[in-house]
PDB file of C-alpha atoms and ligand atoms in Angstrom:
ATOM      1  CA  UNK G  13      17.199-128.807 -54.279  1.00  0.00           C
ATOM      2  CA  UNK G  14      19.698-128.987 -56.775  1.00  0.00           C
ATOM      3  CA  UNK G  15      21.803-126.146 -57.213  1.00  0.00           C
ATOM      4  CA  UNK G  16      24.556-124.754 -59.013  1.00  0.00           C
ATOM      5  CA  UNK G  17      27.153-121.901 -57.721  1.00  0.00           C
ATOM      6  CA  UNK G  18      28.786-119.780 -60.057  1.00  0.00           C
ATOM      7  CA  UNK G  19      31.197-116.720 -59.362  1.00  0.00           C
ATOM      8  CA  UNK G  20      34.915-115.619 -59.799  1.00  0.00           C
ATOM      9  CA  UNK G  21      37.513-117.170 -57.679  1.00  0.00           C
ATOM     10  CA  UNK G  22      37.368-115.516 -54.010  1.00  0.00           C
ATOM     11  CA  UNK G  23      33.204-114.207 -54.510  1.00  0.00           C
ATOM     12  CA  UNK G  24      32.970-115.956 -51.283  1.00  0.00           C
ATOM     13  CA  UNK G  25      31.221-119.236 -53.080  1.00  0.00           C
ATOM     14  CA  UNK G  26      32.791-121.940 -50.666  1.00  0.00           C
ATOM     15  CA  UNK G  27      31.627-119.565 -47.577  1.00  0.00           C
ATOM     16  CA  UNK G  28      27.778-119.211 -48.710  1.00  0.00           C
ATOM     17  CA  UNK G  29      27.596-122.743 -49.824  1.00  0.00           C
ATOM     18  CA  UNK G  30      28.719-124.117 -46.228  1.00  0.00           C
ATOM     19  CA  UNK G  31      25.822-122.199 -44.445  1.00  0.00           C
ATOM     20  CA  UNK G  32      23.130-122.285 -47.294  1.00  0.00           C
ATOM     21  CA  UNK G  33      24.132-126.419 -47.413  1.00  0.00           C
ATOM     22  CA  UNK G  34      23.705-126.670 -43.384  1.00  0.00           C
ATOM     23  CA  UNK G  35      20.220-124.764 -44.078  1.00  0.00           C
ATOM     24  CA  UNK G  36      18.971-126.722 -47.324  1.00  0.00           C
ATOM     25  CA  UNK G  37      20.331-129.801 -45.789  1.00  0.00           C
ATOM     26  CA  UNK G  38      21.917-130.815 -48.804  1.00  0.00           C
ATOM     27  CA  UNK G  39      25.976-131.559 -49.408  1.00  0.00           C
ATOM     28  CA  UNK G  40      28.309-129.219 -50.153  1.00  0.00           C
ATOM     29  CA  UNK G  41      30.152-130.533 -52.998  1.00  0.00           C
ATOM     30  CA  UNK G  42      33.254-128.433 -54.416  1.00  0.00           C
ATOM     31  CA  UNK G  43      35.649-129.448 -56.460  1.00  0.00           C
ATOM     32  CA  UNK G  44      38.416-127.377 -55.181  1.00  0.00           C
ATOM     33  CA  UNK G  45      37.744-129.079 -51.683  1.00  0.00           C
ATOM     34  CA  UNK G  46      37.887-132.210 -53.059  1.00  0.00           C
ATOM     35  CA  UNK G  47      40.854-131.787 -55.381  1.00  0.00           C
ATOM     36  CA  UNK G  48      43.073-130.338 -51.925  1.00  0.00           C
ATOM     37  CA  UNK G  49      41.044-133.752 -50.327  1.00  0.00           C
ATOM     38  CA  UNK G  50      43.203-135.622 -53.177  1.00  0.00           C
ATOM     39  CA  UNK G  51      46.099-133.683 -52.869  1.00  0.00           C
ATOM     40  CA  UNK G  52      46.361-134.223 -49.180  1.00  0.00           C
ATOM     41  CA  UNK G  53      46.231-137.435 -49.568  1.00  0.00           C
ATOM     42  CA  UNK G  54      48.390-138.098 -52.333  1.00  0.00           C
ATOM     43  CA  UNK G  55      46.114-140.188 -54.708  1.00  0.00           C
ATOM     44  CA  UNK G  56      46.929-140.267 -58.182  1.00  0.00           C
ATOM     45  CA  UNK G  57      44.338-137.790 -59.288  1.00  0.00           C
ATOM     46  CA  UNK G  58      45.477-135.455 -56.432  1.00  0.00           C
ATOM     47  CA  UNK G  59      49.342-135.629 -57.986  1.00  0.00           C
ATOM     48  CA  UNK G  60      47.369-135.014 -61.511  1.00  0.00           C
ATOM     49  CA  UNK G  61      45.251-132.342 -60.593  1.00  0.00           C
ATOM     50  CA  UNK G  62      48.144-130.434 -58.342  1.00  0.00           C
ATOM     51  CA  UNK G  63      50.254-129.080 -61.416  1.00  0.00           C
ATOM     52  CA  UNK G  64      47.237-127.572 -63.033  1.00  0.00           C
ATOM     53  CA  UNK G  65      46.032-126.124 -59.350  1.00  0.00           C
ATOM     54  CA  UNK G  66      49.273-124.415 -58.903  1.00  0.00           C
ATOM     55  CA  UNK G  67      49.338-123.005 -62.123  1.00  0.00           C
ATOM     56  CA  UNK G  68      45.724-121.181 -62.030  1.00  0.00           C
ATOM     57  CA  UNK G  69      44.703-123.386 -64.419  1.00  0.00           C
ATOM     58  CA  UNK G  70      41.647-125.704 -64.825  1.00  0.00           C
ATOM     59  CA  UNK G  71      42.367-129.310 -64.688  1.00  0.00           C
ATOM     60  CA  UNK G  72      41.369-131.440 -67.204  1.00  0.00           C
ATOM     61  CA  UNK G  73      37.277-131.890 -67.782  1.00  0.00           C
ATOM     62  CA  UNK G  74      37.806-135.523 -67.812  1.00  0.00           C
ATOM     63  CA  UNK G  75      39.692-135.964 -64.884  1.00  0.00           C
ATOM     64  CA  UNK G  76      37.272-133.511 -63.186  1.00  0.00           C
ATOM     65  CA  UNK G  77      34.086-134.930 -65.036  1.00  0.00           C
ATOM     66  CA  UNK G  78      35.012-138.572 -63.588  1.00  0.00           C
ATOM     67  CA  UNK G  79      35.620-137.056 -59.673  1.00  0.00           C
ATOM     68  CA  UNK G  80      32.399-135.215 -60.102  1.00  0.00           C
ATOM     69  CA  UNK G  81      30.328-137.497 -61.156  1.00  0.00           C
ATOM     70  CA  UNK G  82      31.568-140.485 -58.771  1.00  0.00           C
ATOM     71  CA  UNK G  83      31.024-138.005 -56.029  1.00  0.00           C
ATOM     72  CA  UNK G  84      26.993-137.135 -57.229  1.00  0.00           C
ATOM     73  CA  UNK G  85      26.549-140.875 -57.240  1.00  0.00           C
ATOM     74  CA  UNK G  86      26.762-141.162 -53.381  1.00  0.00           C
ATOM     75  CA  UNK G  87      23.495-141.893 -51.159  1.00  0.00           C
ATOM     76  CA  UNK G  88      23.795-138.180 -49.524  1.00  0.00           C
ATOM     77  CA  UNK G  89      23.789-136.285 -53.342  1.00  0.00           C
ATOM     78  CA  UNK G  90      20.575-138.601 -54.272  1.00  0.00           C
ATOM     79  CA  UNK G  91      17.893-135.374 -53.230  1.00  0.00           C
ATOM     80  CA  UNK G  92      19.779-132.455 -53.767  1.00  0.00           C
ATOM     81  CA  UNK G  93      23.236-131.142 -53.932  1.00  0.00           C
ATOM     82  CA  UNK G  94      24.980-127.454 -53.730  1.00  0.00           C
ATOM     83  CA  UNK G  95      27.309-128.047 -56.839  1.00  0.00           C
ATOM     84  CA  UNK G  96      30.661-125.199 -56.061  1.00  0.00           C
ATOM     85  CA  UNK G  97      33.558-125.012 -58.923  1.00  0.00           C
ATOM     86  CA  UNK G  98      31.598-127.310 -61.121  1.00  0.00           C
ATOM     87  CA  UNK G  99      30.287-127.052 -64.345  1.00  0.00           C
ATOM     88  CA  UNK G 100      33.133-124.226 -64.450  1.00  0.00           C
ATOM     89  CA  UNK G 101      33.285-124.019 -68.590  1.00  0.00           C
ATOM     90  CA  UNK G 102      30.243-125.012 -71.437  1.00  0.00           C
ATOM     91  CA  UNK G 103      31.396-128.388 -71.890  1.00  0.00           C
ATOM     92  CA  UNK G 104      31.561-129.301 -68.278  1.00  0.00           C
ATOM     93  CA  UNK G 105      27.523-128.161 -68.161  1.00  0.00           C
ATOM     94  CA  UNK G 106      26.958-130.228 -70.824  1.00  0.00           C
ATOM     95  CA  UNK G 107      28.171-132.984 -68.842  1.00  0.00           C
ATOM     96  CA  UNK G 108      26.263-132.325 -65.976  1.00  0.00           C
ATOM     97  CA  UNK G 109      22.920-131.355 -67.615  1.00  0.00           C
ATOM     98  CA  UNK G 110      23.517-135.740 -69.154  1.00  0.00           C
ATOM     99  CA  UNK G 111      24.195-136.861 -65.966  1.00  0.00           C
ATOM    100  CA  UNK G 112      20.992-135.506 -64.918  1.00  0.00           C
ATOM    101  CA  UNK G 113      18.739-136.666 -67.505  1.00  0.00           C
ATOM    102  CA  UNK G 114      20.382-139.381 -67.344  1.00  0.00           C
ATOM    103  CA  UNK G 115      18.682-139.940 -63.733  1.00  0.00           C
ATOM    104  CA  UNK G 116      15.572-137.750 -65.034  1.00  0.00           C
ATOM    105  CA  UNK G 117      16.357-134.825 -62.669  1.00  0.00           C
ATOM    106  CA  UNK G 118      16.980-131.866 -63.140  1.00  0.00           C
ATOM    107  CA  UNK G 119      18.897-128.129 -61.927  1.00  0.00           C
ATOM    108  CA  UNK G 120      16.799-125.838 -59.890  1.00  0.00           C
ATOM    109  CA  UNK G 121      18.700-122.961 -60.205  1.00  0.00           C
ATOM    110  CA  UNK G 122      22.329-121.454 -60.925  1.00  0.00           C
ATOM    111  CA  UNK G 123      23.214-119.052 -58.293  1.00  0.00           C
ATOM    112  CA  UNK G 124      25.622-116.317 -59.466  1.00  0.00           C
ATOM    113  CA  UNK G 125      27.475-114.958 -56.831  1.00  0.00           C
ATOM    114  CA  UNK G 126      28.495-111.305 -58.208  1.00  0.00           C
ATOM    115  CA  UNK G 127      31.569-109.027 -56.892  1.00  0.00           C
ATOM    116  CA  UNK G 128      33.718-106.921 -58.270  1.00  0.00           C
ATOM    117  CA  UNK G 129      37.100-107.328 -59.409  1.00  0.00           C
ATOM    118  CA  UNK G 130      38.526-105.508 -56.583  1.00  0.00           C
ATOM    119  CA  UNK G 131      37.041-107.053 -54.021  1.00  0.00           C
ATOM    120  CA  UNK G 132      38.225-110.177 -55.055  1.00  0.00           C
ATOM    121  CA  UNK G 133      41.639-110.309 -55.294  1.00  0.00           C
ATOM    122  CA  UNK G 134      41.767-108.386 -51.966  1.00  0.00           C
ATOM    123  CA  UNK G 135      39.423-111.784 -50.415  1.00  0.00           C
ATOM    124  CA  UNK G 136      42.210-114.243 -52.312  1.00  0.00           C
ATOM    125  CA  UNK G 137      45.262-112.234 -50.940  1.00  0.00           C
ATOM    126  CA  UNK G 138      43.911-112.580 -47.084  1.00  0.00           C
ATOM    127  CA  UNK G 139      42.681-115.810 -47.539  1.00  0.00           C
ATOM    128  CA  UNK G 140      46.417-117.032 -48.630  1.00  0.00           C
ATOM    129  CA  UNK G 141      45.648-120.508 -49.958  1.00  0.00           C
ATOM    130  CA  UNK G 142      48.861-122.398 -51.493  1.00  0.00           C
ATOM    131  CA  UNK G 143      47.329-121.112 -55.038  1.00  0.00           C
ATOM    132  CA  UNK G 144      46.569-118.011 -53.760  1.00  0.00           C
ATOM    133  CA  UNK G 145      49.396-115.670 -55.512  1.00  0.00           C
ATOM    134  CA  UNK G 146      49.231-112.541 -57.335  1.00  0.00           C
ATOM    135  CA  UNK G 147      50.328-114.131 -60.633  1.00  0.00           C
ATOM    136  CA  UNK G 148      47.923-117.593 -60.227  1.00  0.00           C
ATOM    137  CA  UNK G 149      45.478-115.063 -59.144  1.00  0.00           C
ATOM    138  CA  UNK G 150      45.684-113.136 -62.146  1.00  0.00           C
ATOM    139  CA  UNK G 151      45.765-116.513 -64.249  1.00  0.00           C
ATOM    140  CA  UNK G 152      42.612-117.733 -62.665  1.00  0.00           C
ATOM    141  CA  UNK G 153      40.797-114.324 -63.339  1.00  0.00           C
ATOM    142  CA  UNK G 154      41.177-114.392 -67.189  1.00  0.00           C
ATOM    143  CA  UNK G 155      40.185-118.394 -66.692  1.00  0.00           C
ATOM    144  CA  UNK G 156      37.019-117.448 -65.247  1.00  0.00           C
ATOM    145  CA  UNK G 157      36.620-114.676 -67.910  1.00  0.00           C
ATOM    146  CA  UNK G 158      36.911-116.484 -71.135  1.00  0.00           C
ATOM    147  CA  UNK G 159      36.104-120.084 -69.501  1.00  0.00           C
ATOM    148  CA  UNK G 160      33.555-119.812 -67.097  1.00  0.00           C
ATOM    149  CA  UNK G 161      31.453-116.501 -67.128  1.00  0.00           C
ATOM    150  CA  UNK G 162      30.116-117.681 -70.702  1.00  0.00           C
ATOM    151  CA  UNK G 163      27.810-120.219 -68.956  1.00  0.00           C
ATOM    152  CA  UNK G 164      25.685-116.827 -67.362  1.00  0.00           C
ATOM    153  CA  UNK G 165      24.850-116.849 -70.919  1.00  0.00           C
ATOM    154  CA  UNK G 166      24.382-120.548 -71.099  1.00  0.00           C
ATOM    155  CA  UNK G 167      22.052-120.992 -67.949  1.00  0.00           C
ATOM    156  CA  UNK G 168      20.135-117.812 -69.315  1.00  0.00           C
ATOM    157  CA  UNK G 169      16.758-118.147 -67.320  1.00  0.00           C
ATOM    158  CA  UNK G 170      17.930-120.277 -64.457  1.00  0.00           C
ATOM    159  CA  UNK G 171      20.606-117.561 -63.091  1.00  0.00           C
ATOM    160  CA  UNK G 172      19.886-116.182 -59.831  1.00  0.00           C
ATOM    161  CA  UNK G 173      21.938-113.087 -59.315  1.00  0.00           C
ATOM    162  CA  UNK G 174      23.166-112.683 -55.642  1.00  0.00           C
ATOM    163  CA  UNK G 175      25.393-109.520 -54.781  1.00  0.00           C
ATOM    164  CA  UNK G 176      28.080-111.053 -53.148  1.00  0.00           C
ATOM    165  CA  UNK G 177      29.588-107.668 -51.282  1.00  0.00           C
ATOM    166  CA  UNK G 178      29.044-107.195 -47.580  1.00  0.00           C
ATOM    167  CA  UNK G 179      28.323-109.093 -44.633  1.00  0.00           C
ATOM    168  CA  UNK G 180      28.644-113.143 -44.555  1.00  0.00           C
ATOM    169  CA  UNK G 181      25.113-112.948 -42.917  1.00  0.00           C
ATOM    170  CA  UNK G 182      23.807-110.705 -45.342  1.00  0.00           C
ATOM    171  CA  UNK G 183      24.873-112.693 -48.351  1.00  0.00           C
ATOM    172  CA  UNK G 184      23.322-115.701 -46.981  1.00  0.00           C
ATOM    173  CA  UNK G 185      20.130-114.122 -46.284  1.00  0.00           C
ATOM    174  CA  UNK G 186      19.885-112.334 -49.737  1.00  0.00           C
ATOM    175  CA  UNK G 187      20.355-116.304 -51.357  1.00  0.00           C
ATOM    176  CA  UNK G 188      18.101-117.709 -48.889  1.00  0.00           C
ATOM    177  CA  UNK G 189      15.131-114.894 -49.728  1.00  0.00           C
ATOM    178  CA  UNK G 190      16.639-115.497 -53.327  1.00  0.00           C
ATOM    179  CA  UNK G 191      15.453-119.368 -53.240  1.00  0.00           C
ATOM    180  CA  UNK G 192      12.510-118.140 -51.324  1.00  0.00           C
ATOM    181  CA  UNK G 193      13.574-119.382 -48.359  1.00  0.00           C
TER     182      UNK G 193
HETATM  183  P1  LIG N   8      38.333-120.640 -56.440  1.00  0.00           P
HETATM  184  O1  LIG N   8      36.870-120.565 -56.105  1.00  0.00           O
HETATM  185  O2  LIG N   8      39.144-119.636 -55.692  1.00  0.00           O
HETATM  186  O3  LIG N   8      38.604-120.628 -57.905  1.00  0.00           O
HETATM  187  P2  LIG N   8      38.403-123.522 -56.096  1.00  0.00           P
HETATM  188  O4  LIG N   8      38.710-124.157 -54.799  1.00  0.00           O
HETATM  189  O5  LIG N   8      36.999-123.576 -56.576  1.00  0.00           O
HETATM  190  O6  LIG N   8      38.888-122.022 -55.925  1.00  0.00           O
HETATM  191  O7  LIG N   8      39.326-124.132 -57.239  1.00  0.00           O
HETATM  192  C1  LIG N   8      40.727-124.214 -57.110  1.00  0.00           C
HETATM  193  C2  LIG N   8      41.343-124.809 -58.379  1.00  0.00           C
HETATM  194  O8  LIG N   8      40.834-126.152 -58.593  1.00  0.00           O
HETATM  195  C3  LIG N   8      41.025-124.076 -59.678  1.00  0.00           C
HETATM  196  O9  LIG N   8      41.866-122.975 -59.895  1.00  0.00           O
HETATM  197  C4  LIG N   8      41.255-125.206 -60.703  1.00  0.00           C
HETATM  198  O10 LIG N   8      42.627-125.408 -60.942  1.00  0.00           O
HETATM  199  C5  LIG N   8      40.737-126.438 -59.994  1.00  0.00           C
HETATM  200  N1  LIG N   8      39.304-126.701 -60.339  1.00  0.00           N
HETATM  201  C6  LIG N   8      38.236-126.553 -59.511  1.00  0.00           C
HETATM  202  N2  LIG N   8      37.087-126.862 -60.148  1.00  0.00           N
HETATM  203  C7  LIG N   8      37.426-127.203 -61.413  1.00  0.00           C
HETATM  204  C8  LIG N   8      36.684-127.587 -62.572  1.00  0.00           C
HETATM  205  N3  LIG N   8      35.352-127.684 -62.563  1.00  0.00           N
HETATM  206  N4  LIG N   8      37.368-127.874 -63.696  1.00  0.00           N
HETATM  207  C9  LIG N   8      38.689-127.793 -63.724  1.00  0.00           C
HETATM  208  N5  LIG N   8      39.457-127.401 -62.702  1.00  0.00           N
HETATM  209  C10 LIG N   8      38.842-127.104 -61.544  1.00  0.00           C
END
């Protein structure tokens, strides 16, 4: 399967694609992991993608295009892939819905993880990542809002809606039934 993952920053995305990718059997690929992968290493796109990261902001779609794409061409991504921060604005799934045809395949479906504001910020304040801050917070909130909620819209017909409040288990099993799984 080939599957997107959309939701606000802290809807618990990362957590449900871990378990739903050791159940698919497909790779978990998220940008955010494999930015703080760059980062932690100290490449040169890790040093370019850090100031934007910090700063609640999205890094550039080229920079993030090019990582994404190198990382879909691996053997493991060849029959199916949990895509998690990525496309994150309309251009980006533009870029991926090329890609794709490019290799004649296609999305199954675009998961939308749903949760309330409050909920949240209250998930990115315990979790207390290096980006995790009330202001970077509040930066990456109105990101998601004018950036990357507009692709509900855009996927129209292929959005699954999961509510993403409650139990770890009982998210997973509402996306699993969801895929009808
Ligand atoms: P969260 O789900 O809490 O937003 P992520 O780990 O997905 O956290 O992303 C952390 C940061 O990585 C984002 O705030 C952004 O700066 C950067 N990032 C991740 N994905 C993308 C993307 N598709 N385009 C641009 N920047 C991205």
């Amino acid at each position: 399967m080939r599957l997107v993952l959309l939701g606000p920053p802290g809807a618990g995305k990362g957590t449900q694609a871990a378990l739903l990718s050791e159940k698919l059997n497909i790779p978990h690929i998220s940008t955010g992991d494999l930015f703080r992968a760059n980062i932690g290493e100290g490449t040169p796109l890790g040093l370019e993608a850090k100031e934007y990261i910090d700063a609640g902001k999205l890094v550039p779609t080229d920079v993030t295009a090019r990582m994404v794409k190198a990382r879909l061409a691996e053997d493991d991504a060849k029959n199916g892939f949990l895509l998690d921060g990525f496309p994150r604005t309309v251009e980006q799934a533009e870029i991926l819905a090329e890609f794709l045809k490019e290799q004649d395949q296609k999305l199954d479906g675009v998961l939308n993880f749903r949760v309330s504001e409050d909920v949240v910020v209250e998930r990115m304040l315990a979790r207390g990542r290096a980006d995790d801050n009330e202001e970077t917070i509040r930066t990456r909130m109105a990101v998601y809002r004018d950036e990357t909620a507009p692709l509900i819209d855009h996927y129209g017909d292929a959005i699954i809606n999961i509510e993403a409040e409650g139990e770890v288990e009982e998210i997973n099993e509402r996306a699993m039934k969801a895929l009808g799984k």
